[in-house]
Coordinates of C-alpha atoms in Angstrom, one line a residue:
Chain L
M17 CA 0.0 0.0 0.0
H18 CA 2.8 2.3 0.9
E19 CA 5.5 0.7 -1.3
L20 CA 5.4 3.7 -3.7
S21 CA 6.4 6.0 -0.9
I22 CA 9.2 3.6 -0.1
A23 CA 10.3 3.4 -3.7
L24 CA 10.4 7.2 -3.9
S25 CA 12.5 7.3 -0.8
I26 CA 14.9 4.7 -2.2
L27 CA 15.4 6.9 -5.3
D28 CA 16.0 10.0 -3.1
L29 CA 18.6 8.2 -1.0
A30 CA 20.3 6.9 -4.1
A31 CA 20.4 10.4 -5.7
E32 CA 21.9 11.8 -2.5
E33 CA 24.6 9.1 -2.4
L34 CA 25.3 9.6 -6.1
D35 CA 26.0 13.3 -5.3
R36 CA 28.3 12.4 -2.5
Q37 CA 30.2 10.0 -4.8
G38 CA 30.7 12.8 -7.4
G39 CA 28.0 11.9 -9.9
G40 CA 27.6 9.2 -12.5
R41 CA 24.6 7.0 -13.2
V42 CA 22.9 4.6 -10.9
H43 CA 23.1 1.2 -12.4
A44 CA 21.5 -0.7 -9.5
I45 CA 20.3 -0.2 -5.9
H46 CA 20.7 -3.1 -3.5
V47 CA 18.1 -3.2 -0.7
R48 CA 17.4 -5.6 2.1
I49 CA 13.8 -6.2 3.3
G50 CA 13.0 -8.2 6.4
S51 CA 9.9 -10.3 6.4
L52 CA 8.5 -8.3 9.3
S53 CA 9.2 -4.9 7.7
G54 CA 5.7 -4.7 6.3
V55 CA 7.0 -4.2 2.8
V56 CA 6.1 -6.8 0.2
A57 CA 9.0 -7.3 -2.3
T58 CA 6.7 -7.8 -5.4
A59 CA 4.8 -4.7 -4.6
L60 CA 8.0 -2.8 -4.1
R61 CA 9.3 -4.0 -7.5
S62 CA 6.1 -2.7 -9.2
A63 CA 6.2 0.5 -7.3
F64 CA 9.9 1.1 -8.2
E65 CA 9.1 0.8 -11.9
L66 CA 6.5 3.5 -11.5
A67 CA 8.7 5.6 -9.2
R68 CA 11.7 5.7 -11.5
E69 CA 9.8 7.1 -14.5
G70 CA 10.7 10.7 -14.8
S71 CA 13.1 10.5 -11.9
G72 CA 16.2 10.8 -14.0
H73 CA 17.1 7.3 -12.9
E74 CA 15.0 5.3 -15.4
Q75 CA 17.9 2.9 -15.9
A76 CA 18.3 2.0 -12.3
E77 CA 17.6 -1.6 -11.3
L78 CA 16.3 -2.5 -7.9
K79 CA 17.9 -5.6 -6.4
I80 CA 16.1 -6.9 -3.4
E81 CA 17.5 -9.3 -0.8
E82 CA 14.6 -10.7 1.3
L83 CA 15.6 -11.6 4.9
P84 CA 13.7 -14.3 6.8
L85 CA 12.5 -13.7 10.3
M86 CA 14.9 -14.9 12.9
T87 CA 13.9 -15.1 16.6
R88 CA 15.4 -16.2 19.9
C89 CA 13.4 -17.3 22.9
D90 CA 13.8 -15.0 25.9
R91 CA 13.4 -17.9 28.2
C92 CA 15.3 -20.9 26.8
G93 CA 17.4 -19.3 24.1
A94 CA 16.1 -21.5 21.2
E95 CA 16.6 -19.8 17.9
R96 CA 14.2 -20.1 14.9
T97 CA 14.3 -19.0 11.3
Q98 CA 11.1 -18.8 9.2
L99 CA 9.7 -17.0 6.2
L100 CA 6.2 -16.4 7.4
P101 CA 5.8 -12.9 8.8
E102 CA 4.2 -14.0 12.1
L103 CA 5.7 -13.8 15.5
P104 CA 5.7 -17.5 16.7
A105 CA 5.8 -18.7 20.3
C106 CA 9.0 -20.6 21.0
A107 CA 8.8 -24.1 19.5
E108 CA 10.9 -25.6 22.3
C109 CA 9.3 -24.2 25.4
G110 CA 6.1 -22.4 24.2
N111 CA 7.2 -19.0 25.6
P112 CA 5.4 -16.3 23.5
M113 CA 8.1 -13.6 24.2
V114 CA 10.7 -14.0 21.6
A115 CA 13.4 -11.5 20.6
I116 CA 13.6 -10.5 17.0
L117 CA 17.2 -11.0 15.7
Q118 CA 16.4 -10.3 12.1
G119 CA 13.3 -9.4 10.1
R120 CA 12.6 -5.7 10.6
E121 CA 15.2 -4.5 8.1
L122 CA 14.3 -2.0 5.4
E123 CA 17.6 -0.6 4.2
I124 CA 19.7 0.3 1.3
V125 CA 23.0 -1.6 1.5
A126 CA 24.8 -0.6 -1.7
L127 CA 24.7 1.3 -5.0
E128 CA 26.2 0.2 -8.3
I129 CA 27.4 3.4 -10.0
D130 CA 28.4 3.8 -13.6
S131 CA 30.9 6.6 -13.9
Chain C
M18 CA 34.0 5.5 -23.8
I19 CA 33.4 2.4 -21.7
G20 CA 32.1 3.3 -18.2
Q21 CA 33.1 1.5 -15.1
T22 CA 30.6 0.1 -12.7
R23 CA 31.7 0.3 -9.1
I24 CA 29.9 -0.7 -6.0
V25 CA 29.5 1.7 -3.1
E26 CA 28.4 0.5 0.3
V27 CA 25.6 2.6 1.8
R28 CA 23.9 0.9 4.8
Q29 CA 21.1 3.3 5.4
R30 CA 17.6 2.8 6.7
I31 CA 14.9 3.7 4.2
L32 CA 12.6 6.1 5.9
K33 CA 9.4 7.1 4.2
Q34 CA 8.8 10.8 4.0
N35 CA 6.1 10.1 6.6
D36 CA 8.6 8.7 9.0
V37 CA 10.7 11.9 8.7
A38 CA 7.6 14.1 9.3
A39 CA 6.4 11.9 12.2
R40 CA 9.8 12.2 13.9
A41 CA 9.5 16.0 13.7
L42 CA 6.0 15.9 15.1
R43 CA 7.1 13.7 18.0
E44 CA 9.7 16.2 18.9
T45 CA 7.2 19.0 18.7
F46 CA 4.8 17.2 20.9
Q47 CA 7.5 16.4 23.5
S48 CA 8.7 20.0 23.6
A49 CA 5.1 21.2 24.0
G50 CA 4.5 18.7 26.8
V51 CA 1.4 17.3 25.2
R52 CA 0.6 13.6 25.4
V53 CA -0.7 12.4 22.0
I54 CA -2.9 9.4 21.7
S55 CA -4.3 8.0 18.4
L56 CA -7.3 5.7 17.9
V57 CA -7.6 3.2 15.1
S58 CA -10.3 0.7 14.2
S59 CA -12.5 -0.6 11.5
P60 CA -15.3 1.8 10.4
G61 CA -18.1 1.7 12.9
A62 CA -16.3 0.2 15.9
G63 CA -17.2 3.2 18.0
K64 CA -14.1 5.4 18.0
T65 CA -16.1 8.6 18.0
A66 CA -18.5 7.6 20.6
F67 CA -15.7 6.4 22.8
L68 CA -13.6 9.5 22.3
E69 CA -16.6 11.8 23.0
R70 CA -17.1 10.0 26.3
L71 CA -13.4 10.2 27.0
L72 CA -13.2 13.9 26.3
R73 CA -16.2 14.7 28.5
T74 CA -14.6 12.7 31.3
L75 CA -11.2 14.3 31.1
R76 CA -12.1 17.9 30.3
S77 CA -12.8 18.9 33.9
S78 CA -9.3 17.9 35.1
Y79 CA -7.2 18.3 31.9
R80 CA -6.8 20.5 28.9
V81 CA -7.8 18.1 26.1
A82 CA -8.4 18.5 22.3
A83 CA -9.0 16.2 19.4
L84 CA -8.3 15.8 15.7
V85 CA -10.5 13.5 13.6
G86 CA -9.9 12.2 10.1
D87 CA -12.5 11.1 7.6
L88 CA -12.6 11.0 3.9
A89 CA -15.6 13.2 3.9
T90 CA -18.0 15.2 6.1
D91 CA -17.2 16.9 9.4
N92 CA -19.8 14.8 11.2
D93 CA -17.4 13.3 13.6
A94 CA -15.9 16.7 14.5
R95 CA -19.3 18.0 15.2
R96 CA -20.1 15.1 17.5
L97 CA -16.8 15.5 19.4
A98 CA -17.4 19.2 19.7
R99 CA -20.4 18.4 21.8
A100 CA -17.8 17.6 24.5
E101 CA -17.0 21.3 24.5
V102 CA -13.3 21.0 23.8
P103 CA -11.2 22.1 20.8
V104 CA -11.8 19.8 17.9
K105 CA -10.7 19.9 14.3
Q106 CA -11.8 17.8 11.3
I107 CA -9.3 16.6 8.7
T108 CA -11.0 15.5 5.5
T109 CA -8.6 13.4 3.4
G110 CA -10.6 13.2 0.2
T111 CA -9.6 9.8 -1.1
V112 CA -6.7 9.0 1.3
C113 CA -7.6 6.1 3.5
H114 CA -5.4 7.0 6.5
L115 CA -4.1 10.0 8.3
E116 CA -0.4 11.0 7.6
A117 CA 2.0 13.0 9.7
E118 CA 2.0 15.9 7.3
M119 CA -1.8 16.2 7.6
I120 CA -1.5 16.3 11.4
R121 CA 1.3 19.0 11.2
A122 CA -0.9 21.1 8.9
A123 CA -4.0 20.8 11.1
L124 CA -2.1 21.8 14.2
A125 CA -0.3 24.7 12.6
D126 CA -2.5 27.3 14.3
W127 CA -2.9 25.6 17.6
N128 CA -0.7 26.3 20.7
L129 CA 0.1 22.8 21.8
S130 CA 1.7 23.8 25.0
E131 CA -1.8 24.8 26.2
L132 CA -2.8 21.1 26.0
D133 CA -2.3 18.2 28.3
Y134 CA -3.8 15.6 25.9
L135 CA -4.4 15.5 22.2
F136 CA -6.4 12.7 20.7
I137 CA -6.2 11.8 17.1
E138 CA -9.1 9.7 15.7
N139 CA -7.8 8.0 12.5
V140 CA -9.9 7.2 9.4
G141 CA -11.8 4.0 10.0
N142 CA -9.4 1.4 8.6
L143 CA -7.4 -1.4 10.2
V144 CA -4.9 -1.8 7.4
C145 CA -3.2 1.4 6.2
P146 CA -2.9 3.3 9.5
A147 CA -0.6 0.6 10.8
T148 CA 2.3 1.9 8.6
F149 CA 1.8 5.6 9.1
D150 CA 3.3 7.0 12.2
L151 CA 1.6 10.2 13.4
G152 CA 4.2 11.0 16.1
E153 CA 1.8 9.9 18.8
D154 CA 2.9 8.6 22.2
Q155 CA 0.3 5.9 22.3
R156 CA -1.9 4.1 19.8
L157 CA -5.2 2.5 20.8
V158 CA -6.7 -0.2 18.6
L159 CA -10.4 -0.5 19.0
F160 CA -12.7 -3.4 17.9
S161 CA -16.3 -4.0 18.9
V162 CA -18.0 -7.1 20.2
T163 CA -19.9 -7.3 16.9
E164 CA -16.7 -7.7 14.8
G165 CA -15.8 -11.2 15.8
E166 CA -13.2 -12.6 18.2
D167 CA -10.8 -13.4 15.5
K168 CA -10.4 -9.8 14.4
P169 CA -6.8 -9.6 15.9
L170 CA -5.8 -12.6 13.9
K171 CA -7.0 -11.1 10.7
Y172 CA -5.2 -7.8 11.2
P173 CA -2.0 -8.6 13.0
T174 CA 0.0 -5.6 11.8
I175 CA -2.3 -3.0 13.3
F176 CA -2.2 -4.9 16.6
N177 CA 1.5 -5.2 16.5
T178 CA 1.9 -1.5 16.0
S179 CA -0.6 -0.4 18.7
D180 CA -0.1 -0.1 22.4
L181 CA -3.4 -1.0 23.9
A182 CA -6.5 -2.9 22.7
V183 CA -9.9 -1.6 23.5
I184 CA -12.9 -3.9 23.0
T185 CA -15.9 -1.6 22.6
K186 CA -19.7 -1.9 22.8
I187 CA -19.6 -4.4 25.6
D188 CA -23.2 -3.5 26.4
L189 CA -24.0 -5.7 23.3
A190 CA -21.8 -8.6 24.3
F191 CA -24.5 -10.8 25.6
A192 CA -26.8 -10.2 22.6
V193 CA -24.1 -11.2 20.1
E194 CA -22.7 -14.0 22.3
F195 CA -19.3 -12.4 22.3
D196 CA -16.5 -14.7 23.6
A197 CA -14.2 -12.3 25.5
V198 CA -11.8 -15.1 26.5
A199 CA -11.3 -16.0 22.9
A200 CA -10.8 -12.4 21.8
R201 CA -8.2 -11.8 24.6
R202 CA -6.4 -15.1 23.6
N203 CA -6.3 -14.0 20.0
I204 CA -4.9 -10.6 21.0
Q205 CA -2.1 -12.3 23.0
A206 CA -1.4 -14.6 20.0
V207 CA -0.5 -11.7 17.7
R208 CA 0.9 -9.4 20.4
P209 CA 2.1 -11.2 23.6
G210 CA 1.8 -9.0 26.6
M211 CA -0.7 -6.5 25.0
Q212 CA -3.0 -4.9 27.6
V213 CA -6.7 -5.1 26.9
V214 CA -9.7 -3.2 28.3
E215 CA -13.4 -3.7 27.6
V216 CA -15.6 -0.7 27.5
S217 CA -19.0 0.6 26.7
A218 CA -19.2 4.2 25.6
K219 CA -22.9 4.0 25.9
T220 CA -23.1 2.8 29.5
G221 CA -19.7 4.0 30.7
A222 CA -18.7 0.5 31.7
G223 CA -15.0 0.0 31.8
M224 CA -14.1 3.7 31.4
E225 CA -12.6 4.0 34.9
Q226 CA -10.4 0.9 34.3
F227 CA -9.4 2.4 31.0
L228 CA -8.2 5.8 32.2
P229 CA -5.0 4.8 34.0
H230 CA -3.7 3.3 30.8
I231 CA -3.4 6.7 29.1
H232 CA -2.0 8.6 32.0
A233 CA 1.2 6.5 32.5
K234 CA 3.9 5.9 29.8
N235 CA 3.5 2.6 27.9
Q236 CA 2.7 0.1 30.6
G237 CA 2.9 -3.7 30.4
S238 CA 4.4 -4.9 27.2
D239 CA 8.1 -4.5 26.7
I240 CA 7.8 -5.0 23.0
P241 CA 8.4 -1.6 21.2
S242 CA 5.2 -0.6 19.4
Q243 CA 6.5 1.8 16.9
S244 CA 9.8 2.5 15.2
A245 CA 11.2 5.9 16.1

């Protein structure tokens, strides 16, 4: 629903970094999206195609790394990795309070720049 | 001329424009010393009735005001204004949720330091408001006894990004055979540790038990409800 807003922010951040790097063309933007981030990768891809039109970065590709949810039980320490974006109770001891080690990410990690 | 492609590491959180605006609002609210509480729910869950009751209850002891968002009409603002406190309507046109910029614009001519509490009633929608931070201190998610005990299971994101669940219209619970135990269990399933209160804006039941939840800073759950 809000993926367009995110896509526009991605392009803004890429443009800022491009400036800092002394210009060039953005060849690709690498982002990481955690499964609990609330952002759906397919929706972001579609939104990015819309967002880049008229942005001056029509050639920029979006490369998405999707990160699974990783949790650790607060009580017994058991760790769990899953793709489903739901907070599970600990499979070992049933404790519902789990710490999220990975899964909330929504970040740009790298730019590929053509000079 | 063959260009070279080089890779530059960036490592930066992607913030929506709304997140940037919400951060600024949060700072504004904190400087002004006003506690801001937002309400979200499906359309018809009873946000306005609940908020009207709340405003009436609080106005004798606190300086309170409200913003209310709807796609169209100022009906809700008129209803809330019956509580004789400052109220402003935000009509969004076609936008299905309130955004931080709308809040900023609506509050531009208000002196926030003259308020103890500001309530923001969001557009009736359990989906989109979940991802639009309004700079509030606390978010209440309301659902009524007529909506089904599995409501929390169907809308996990809004429950995960809210601080307190309010079950409304409990005066109707018997008539619709509402299973409060199941509803509470479902809330805990999507958000362990979430505090729940049951109220009736019509009869006033539960309002006294509700009030302490908005006075103190986030009680109960240690799970952070909103990203900064």
